[in-house]
XYZ file of N, CA and C in Angstrom:
537
model
N 102.181 96.643 114.295
C 100.893 96.840 113.606
C 100.442 95.511 113.006
N 101.341 94.781 112.377
C 100.992 93.507 111.726
C 100.511 92.452 112.744
N 101.165 92.436 113.899
C 100.742 91.481 114.955
C 99.354 91.806 115.427
N 99.097 93.114 115.610
C 97.774 93.525 116.046
C 96.666 93.150 115.024
N 96.928 93.343 113.772
C 95.937 92.976 112.710
C 95.790 91.437 112.681
N 96.865 90.734 112.811
C 96.778 89.270 112.801
C 95.931 88.770 113.953
N 96.064 89.398 115.094
C 95.249 89.004 116.249
C 93.794 89.357 116.043
N 93.553 90.596 115.550
C 92.168 91.022 115.378
C 91.426 90.223 114.311
N 92.108 89.907 113.227
C 91.468 89.299 112.075
C 91.865 87.825 111.919
N 92.253 87.161 112.945
C 92.665 85.753 112.790
C 91.457 84.865 112.571
N 90.305 85.253 112.972
C 89.107 84.443 112.836
C 88.229 85.153 111.791
N 87.273 84.378 111.286
C 86.331 84.877 110.335
C 85.414 85.945 111.016
N 85.020 86.944 110.280
C 84.104 87.895 110.881
C 82.800 87.898 110.072
N 81.757 88.324 110.708
C 80.417 88.383 110.069
C 79.860 89.807 110.283
N 79.079 90.254 109.276
C 78.391 91.509 109.379
C 76.907 91.193 109.616
N 76.407 91.731 110.675
C 74.990 91.566 110.998
C 74.238 92.841 111.079
N 73.031 92.814 111.519
C 72.218 94.002 111.702
C 71.774 94.085 113.126
N 71.198 95.232 113.504
C 70.769 95.423 114.884
C 69.320 94.941 115.084
N 68.646 94.523 114.025
C 67.254 94.083 114.176
C 67.253 92.662 114.709
N 66.066 92.135 114.944
C 65.904 90.804 115.563
C 66.417 89.688 114.671
N 66.395 89.899 113.351
C 66.845 88.850 112.442
C 68.355 88.677 112.440
N 69.117 89.759 112.535
C 70.552 89.670 112.604
C 71.188 89.421 111.225
N 70.452 89.388 110.184
C 70.981 89.113 108.852
C 70.878 90.364 107.992
N 71.779 90.479 107.054
C 71.715 91.623 106.150
C 70.783 91.295 104.987
N 70.175 92.344 104.420
C 69.275 92.155 103.308
C 70.083 91.902 102.050
N 69.431 91.410 100.970
C 70.140 91.183 99.694
C 70.734 92.538 99.215
N 70.027 93.629 99.356
C 70.540 94.909 98.932
C 71.762 95.304 99.684
N 71.759 95.066 101.029
C 72.962 95.384 101.847
C 74.100 94.467 101.457
N 73.796 93.185 101.151
C 74.867 92.251 100.749
C 75.508 92.665 99.442
N 74.691 93.191 98.529
C 75.259 93.717 97.269
C 76.222 94.834 97.505
N 75.895 95.754 98.436
C 76.825 96.842 98.799
C 78.102 96.291 99.353
N 77.954 95.316 100.270
C 79.181 94.704 100.935
C 80.044 93.998 99.883
N 79.365 93.288 98.964
C 80.114 92.455 97.973
C 80.704 93.264 96.806
N 80.277 94.512 96.695
C 80.752 95.352 95.580
C 82.299 95.434 95.685
N 82.999 95.309 94.512
C 84.445 95.231 94.509
C 85.119 96.512 95.073
N 84.557 97.676 94.710
C 85.102 98.937 95.259
C 84.931 99.013 96.771
N 83.754 98.591 97.249
C 83.546 98.606 98.693
C 84.401 97.569 99.434
N 84.679 96.465 98.783
C 85.540 95.414 99.380
C 86.935 96.035 99.503
N 87.402 96.750 98.506
C 88.736 97.335 98.533
C 88.846 98.514 99.514
N 87.709 99.210 99.742
C 87.721 100.398 100.642
C 87.451 100.059 102.097
N 86.530 99.129 102.335
C 86.072 98.942 103.708
C 85.962 97.465 104.105
N 85.346 96.638 103.303
C 84.905 95.345 103.772
C 85.866 94.220 103.542
N 86.810 94.304 102.623
C 87.770 93.255 102.346
C 88.842 93.161 103.468
N 89.537 92.012 103.515
C 90.485 91.782 104.587
C 91.638 92.832 104.482
N 92.165 93.147 103.303
C 93.225 94.117 103.216
C 92.697 95.518 103.648
N 91.451 95.839 103.316
C 90.881 97.116 103.747
C 90.796 97.206 105.250
N 90.301 96.073 105.814
C 90.141 96.079 107.292
C 91.519 96.241 107.987
N 92.513 95.589 107.488
C 93.877 95.728 108.011
C 94.402 97.139 107.860
N 94.148 97.759 106.722
C 94.606 99.127 106.455
C 93.906 100.116 107.389
N 92.575 99.942 107.552
C 91.814 100.864 108.425
C 92.250 100.674 109.882
N 92.485 99.408 110.315
C 92.898 99.186 111.688
C 94.280 99.770 111.869
N 95.164 99.645 110.878
C 96.510 100.249 110.949
C 96.430 101.735 111.054
N 95.480 102.368 110.393
C 95.360 103.833 110.524
C 94.875 104.211 111.865
N 93.937 103.476 112.443
C 93.512 103.754 113.817
C 94.674 103.650 114.761
N 95.537 102.684 114.528
C 96.718 102.433 115.372
C 97.772 103.515 115.243
N 97.969 104.025 114.049
C 99.051 104.945 113.837
C 98.600 106.419 113.755
N 97.324 106.655 113.368
C 96.857 108.041 113.252
C 95.820 108.457 114.298
N 95.113 107.450 114.822
C 94.096 107.747 115.847
C 92.713 108.053 115.312
N 92.562 108.165 113.994
C 91.286 108.396 113.382
C 91.240 107.837 111.977
N 90.047 107.507 111.561
C 89.806 106.988 110.252
C 88.625 107.768 109.686
N 88.759 108.113 108.358
C 87.690 108.807 107.644
C 87.287 107.971 106.428
N 85.971 107.670 106.321
C 85.434 106.920 105.186
C 84.257 107.731 104.672
N 84.266 107.990 103.338
C 83.223 108.754 102.709
C 82.220 107.780 102.054
N 80.969 107.965 102.368
C 79.919 107.116 101.843
C 79.045 107.882 100.857
N 79.051 107.469 99.607
C 78.189 108.062 98.574
C 76.844 107.378 98.593
N 75.815 108.060 99.072
C 74.493 107.444 99.237
C 73.815 107.087 97.919
N 74.096 107.864 96.847
C 73.497 107.563 95.552
C 74.141 106.323 94.899
N 75.439 106.268 94.942
C 76.164 105.152 94.306
C 76.301 103.959 95.255
N 75.981 104.148 96.534
C 76.128 103.117 97.537
C 77.585 102.601 97.611
N 78.518 103.542 97.616
C 79.923 103.174 97.581
C 80.656 103.895 98.672
N 81.716 103.215 99.187
C 82.536 103.741 100.256
C 83.927 104.058 99.690
N 84.545 105.078 100.282
C 85.879 105.494 99.880
C 86.679 105.864 101.099
N 87.815 105.226 101.304
C 88.695 105.588 102.430
C 89.339 106.896 102.109
N 89.322 107.863 103.039
C 89.879 109.182 102.838
C 91.105 109.328 103.740
N 92.242 109.638 103.133
C 93.461 109.834 103.882
C 93.341 110.999 104.896
N 93.932 110.831 106.016
C 93.874 111.899 107.050
C 94.559 113.177 106.536
N 95.506 113.031 105.583
C 96.158 114.180 104.995
C 95.206 115.080 104.193
N 94.054 114.496 103.728
C 93.116 115.272 102.926
C 92.089 115.987 103.804
N 92.115 115.849 105.096
C 91.153 116.503 105.955
C 91.631 117.914 106.265
N 90.871 118.891 105.789
C 91.285 120.283 105.874
C 90.638 121.009 107.069
N 89.487 120.553 107.512
C 88.780 121.222 108.599
C 87.758 120.255 109.172
N 87.514 120.417 110.452
C 86.485 119.613 111.125
C 85.633 120.607 111.907
N 84.328 120.561 111.772
C 83.465 121.440 112.508
C 82.677 120.572 113.508
N 82.752 121.004 114.766
C 82.140 120.270 115.879
C 80.917 121.046 116.361
N 80.057 120.328 117.103
C 78.954 120.895 117.778
C 79.531 121.921 118.776
N 79.112 123.165 118.702
C 79.698 124.213 119.589
C 79.419 123.919 121.092
N 78.386 123.120 121.402
C 78.077 122.812 122.780
C 78.658 121.448 123.236
N 79.160 120.677 122.289
C 79.688 119.376 122.651
C 80.781 118.955 121.648
N 82.010 119.184 121.984
C 83.060 118.930 120.988
C 83.303 117.441 120.660
N 82.545 116.572 121.313
C 82.669 115.150 120.931
C 81.801 114.821 119.702
N 80.925 115.726 119.320
C 80.102 115.564 118.145
C 80.679 116.271 116.920
N 81.055 115.491 115.947
C 81.578 116.028 114.670
C 80.359 116.260 113.734
N 80.247 117.491 113.249
C 79.124 117.830 112.383
C 79.525 117.805 110.884
N 80.598 118.440 110.539
C 81.040 118.528 109.144
C 82.531 118.268 109.056
N 82.972 117.666 107.974
C 84.399 117.446 107.687
C 84.661 118.015 106.323
N 85.762 118.837 106.202
C 86.119 119.349 104.887
C 87.266 118.503 104.352
N 87.072 118.059 103.107
C 88.122 117.366 102.403
C 88.733 118.243 101.353
N 90.058 118.332 101.367
C 90.800 119.101 100.374
C 91.703 118.138 99.616
N 91.626 118.121 98.293
C 92.526 117.237 97.546
C 92.711 117.785 96.154
N 93.758 117.332 95.519
C 94.106 117.727 94.164
C 94.015 116.488 93.265
N 93.275 116.606 92.219
C 93.153 115.539 91.243
C 93.880 115.947 89.988
N 94.344 114.977 89.253
C 95.003 115.242 87.951
C 93.983 114.952 86.888
N 93.726 115.949 86.046
C 92.773 115.747 84.942
C 93.548 115.647 83.628
N 92.966 114.933 82.688
C 93.559 114.829 81.350
C 92.775 115.663 80.416
N 93.441 116.587 79.756
C 92.797 117.495 78.812
C 92.590 116.820 77.472
N 91.825 117.406 76.586
C 91.525 116.814 75.263
C 92.793 116.650 74.447
N 93.795 117.514 74.660
C 95.031 117.353 73.893
C 96.006 116.340 74.469
N 95.584 115.669 75.568
C 96.420 114.646 76.198
C 97.286 115.124 77.311
N 97.380 116.476 77.475
C 98.170 116.996 78.565
C 97.394 116.862 79.880
N 98.131 116.963 80.998
C 97.486 116.851 82.332
C 97.588 118.179 83.005
N 96.663 118.342 84.035
C 96.655 119.557 84.805
C 96.070 119.211 86.195
N 96.612 119.873 87.230
C 96.023 119.657 88.582
C 94.726 120.422 88.729
N 93.784 119.843 89.451
C 92.506 120.434 89.727
C 92.239 120.311 91.258
N 92.192 121.452 91.926
C 91.986 121.450 93.356
C 90.469 121.350 93.690
N 90.195 120.549 94.697
C 88.777 120.378 95.178
C 88.719 120.654 96.685
N 87.607 121.234 97.091
C 87.309 121.398 98.509
C 85.780 121.235 98.682
N 85.424 120.343 99.572
C 84.025 120.146 99.885
C 83.896 119.826 101.378
N 82.804 120.305 101.946
C 82.425 119.872 103.277
C 81.385 118.755 103.132
N 81.485 117.739 104.022
C 80.529 116.666 104.083
C 79.961 116.558 105.461
N 78.609 116.381 105.567
C 78.080 116.123 106.890
C 78.512 114.716 107.340
N 78.634 114.570 108.651
C 78.994 113.249 109.155
C 77.791 112.339 109.199
N 78.046 111.069 109.293
C 76.983 110.061 109.310
C 76.112 110.150 110.584
N 76.610 110.834 111.630
C 75.872 110.915 112.874
C 75.199 112.253 113.079
N 75.293 113.143 112.148
C 74.747 114.524 112.267
C 73.527 114.649 111.370
N 72.379 114.890 111.949
C 71.147 115.137 111.215
C 70.418 116.327 111.822
N 70.704 117.526 111.350
C 70.067 118.709 111.888
C 68.549 118.758 111.539
N 67.772 119.310 112.443
C 66.340 119.386 112.274
C 65.947 120.222 111.037
N 66.672 121.308 110.822
C 66.348 122.187 109.710
C 67.022 121.842 108.393
N 67.765 120.739 108.317
C 68.495 120.386 107.163
C 69.910 120.892 107.180
N 70.668 120.446 106.212
C 72.103 120.861 106.173
C 72.225 122.242 105.470
N 73.239 122.937 105.888
C 73.540 124.223 105.218
C 74.125 123.922 103.844
N 73.951 124.869 102.915
C 74.455 124.680 101.584
C 75.931 124.987 101.403
N 76.441 125.961 102.253
C 77.859 126.384 102.138
C 78.324 126.707 103.534
N 79.623 126.454 103.774
C 80.327 126.841 104.943
C 81.545 127.616 104.559
N 81.689 128.879 104.970
C 82.805 129.746 104.588
C 82.970 129.731 103.069
N 81.860 129.791 102.383
C 81.806 129.885 100.924
C 82.333 128.584 100.227
N 82.332 127.468 100.948
C 82.682 126.174 100.379
C 81.460 125.321 100.411
N 81.193 124.640 99.275
C 79.961 123.848 99.101
C 79.913 122.672 100.075
N 78.747 122.403 100.623
C 78.483 121.228 101.418
C 77.764 120.221 100.532
N 78.427 119.045 100.389
C 77.832 117.995 99.543
C 77.064 117.049 100.461
N 75.733 117.288 100.505
C 74.927 116.460 101.404
C 74.426 115.180 100.758
N 74.966 114.841 99.558
C 74.643 113.532 98.968
C 75.527 112.463 99.490
N 76.561 112.850 100.262
C 77.516 111.925 100.791
C 77.612 112.132 102.314
N 78.119 111.126 103.005
C 78.305 111.214 104.458
C 79.689 110.794 104.806
N 80.315 111.578 105.673
C 81.668 111.191 106.160
C 81.483 110.439 107.452
N 82.047 109.251 107.449
C 82.085 108.385 108.662
C 83.394 108.627 109.358
N 83.278 109.096 110.619
C 84.479 109.436 111.382
C 84.633 108.493 112.531
N 85.764 107.815 112.624
C 86.084 106.921 113.721
C 87.320 107.383 114.441
N 87.136 107.850 115.663
C 88.313 108.361 116.447
C 88.489 107.448 117.655
N 89.741 107.151 117.978
C 90.051 106.284 119.118
C 90.778 107.099 120.199
N 90.598 106.706 121.420
C 91.289 107.301 122.574
C 91.125 108.812 122.676
N 89.885 109.285 122.342
C 89.625 110.719 122.463
C 89.544 111.086 123.944
N 90.310 112.088 124.343
C 90.348 112.521 125.729
C 89.171 113.472 125.972
N 88.687 113.592 127.215
C 87.606 114.554 127.511
C 88.031 115.970 127.112
N 87.201 116.643 126.328
C 87.516 117.961 125.859
C 88.378 117.979 124.623
N 88.877 116.788 124.213
C 89.714 116.733 123.039
C 88.879 116.553 121.773
N 89.470 116.896 120.657
C 88.774 116.762 119.393
C 89.203 115.571 118.537
N 90.497 115.282 118.587
C 91.011 114.243 117.709
C 91.398 113.016 118.541
N 91.469 111.870 117.845
C 91.867 110.666 118.463
C 93.362 110.611 118.717
N 93.782 109.782 119.656
C 95.197 109.612 119.951
C 95.548 108.162 119.541
N 96.507 107.966 118.642
C 96.811 106.637 118.147
C 97.285 105.727 119.318
N 96.914 104.426 119.225
C 97.350 103.456 120.198
C 98.869 103.434 120.231
N 99.521 103.637 119.132
C 100.977 103.550 119.063
C 101.666 104.701 119.820
N 100.893 105.738 120.140
C 101.496 106.921 120.814
C 102.131 106.512 122.152
N 101.529 105.562 122.837
C 102.066 105.138 124.153
C 103.494 104.630 124.011
N 103.867 104.127 122.896
C 105.217 103.543 122.725
C 106.249 104.608 122.410
N 105.827 105.805 122.018
C 106.772 106.795 121.554
C 107.818 107.182 122.607
N 107.434 107.523 123.885
C 108.447 107.872 124.873
C 109.462 106.714 125.096
N 108.943 105.478 125.178
C 109.796 104.317 125.435
C 110.760 104.169 124.267
N 110.274 104.277 123.050
C 111.115 104.118 121.880
C 112.201 105.200 121.803
N 111.862 106.436 122.144
C 112.864 107.519 122.161
C 113.933 107.254 123.251
N 113.449 106.841 124.427
C 114.428 106.618 125.510
C 115.321 105.427 125.188
N 114.752 104.398 124.625
C 115.560 103.172 124.288
C 116.548 103.477 123.146
N 116.119 104.313 122.191
C 117.063 104.627 121.103
C 118.189 105.465 121.641
N 117.924 106.351 122.629
C 118.996 107.155 123.216
C 119.949 106.215 124.018
N 119.379 105.235 124.700
C 120.200 104.255 125.410
C 121.122 103.511 124.470
N 120.560 103.076 123.337
C 121.356 102.286 122.364
C 122.468 103.142 121.744
N 122.206 104.437 121.567
C 123.218 105.292 120.904
C 124.396 105.661 121.817
N 124.189 105.433 123.111
C 125.290 105.725 124.082
C 126.371 104.707 124.100
């Protein structure tokens, strides 16, 4: 994984736009330069972590808060459900995030607090607007889940990690070494 990241990020990278100018606006640059966003998405350590997750898990989830203009990397372990377009399983419509936060009470003690929310993906914009609830769980349409899946097979829903190809070889070689 480290060799792969060193190769990918050995040179400087630039963020551009798709318009004719190719430059980001000052507002966009402020979002990129924000310390939280650097730690989550744009900084070198964040880029290496995200690439490592693509390599080892096959998918990356990043939550974008449109009001705060902030990004948050979401662990694959927090993904509780994924809803796809019923006519095209390559289109992800909603992602449910399940997580437990620790809250501090007024008396100083702590307690776990469970959360569940569905988020529309950054690529899904229904004509009639987003639904308010799915299976009685709130849809938070103030945020967007960015889903990046690699090596998705036709008809498949999830990505396959690049490291998966090495698994049979590693198992066979470890068996050879143990003999």
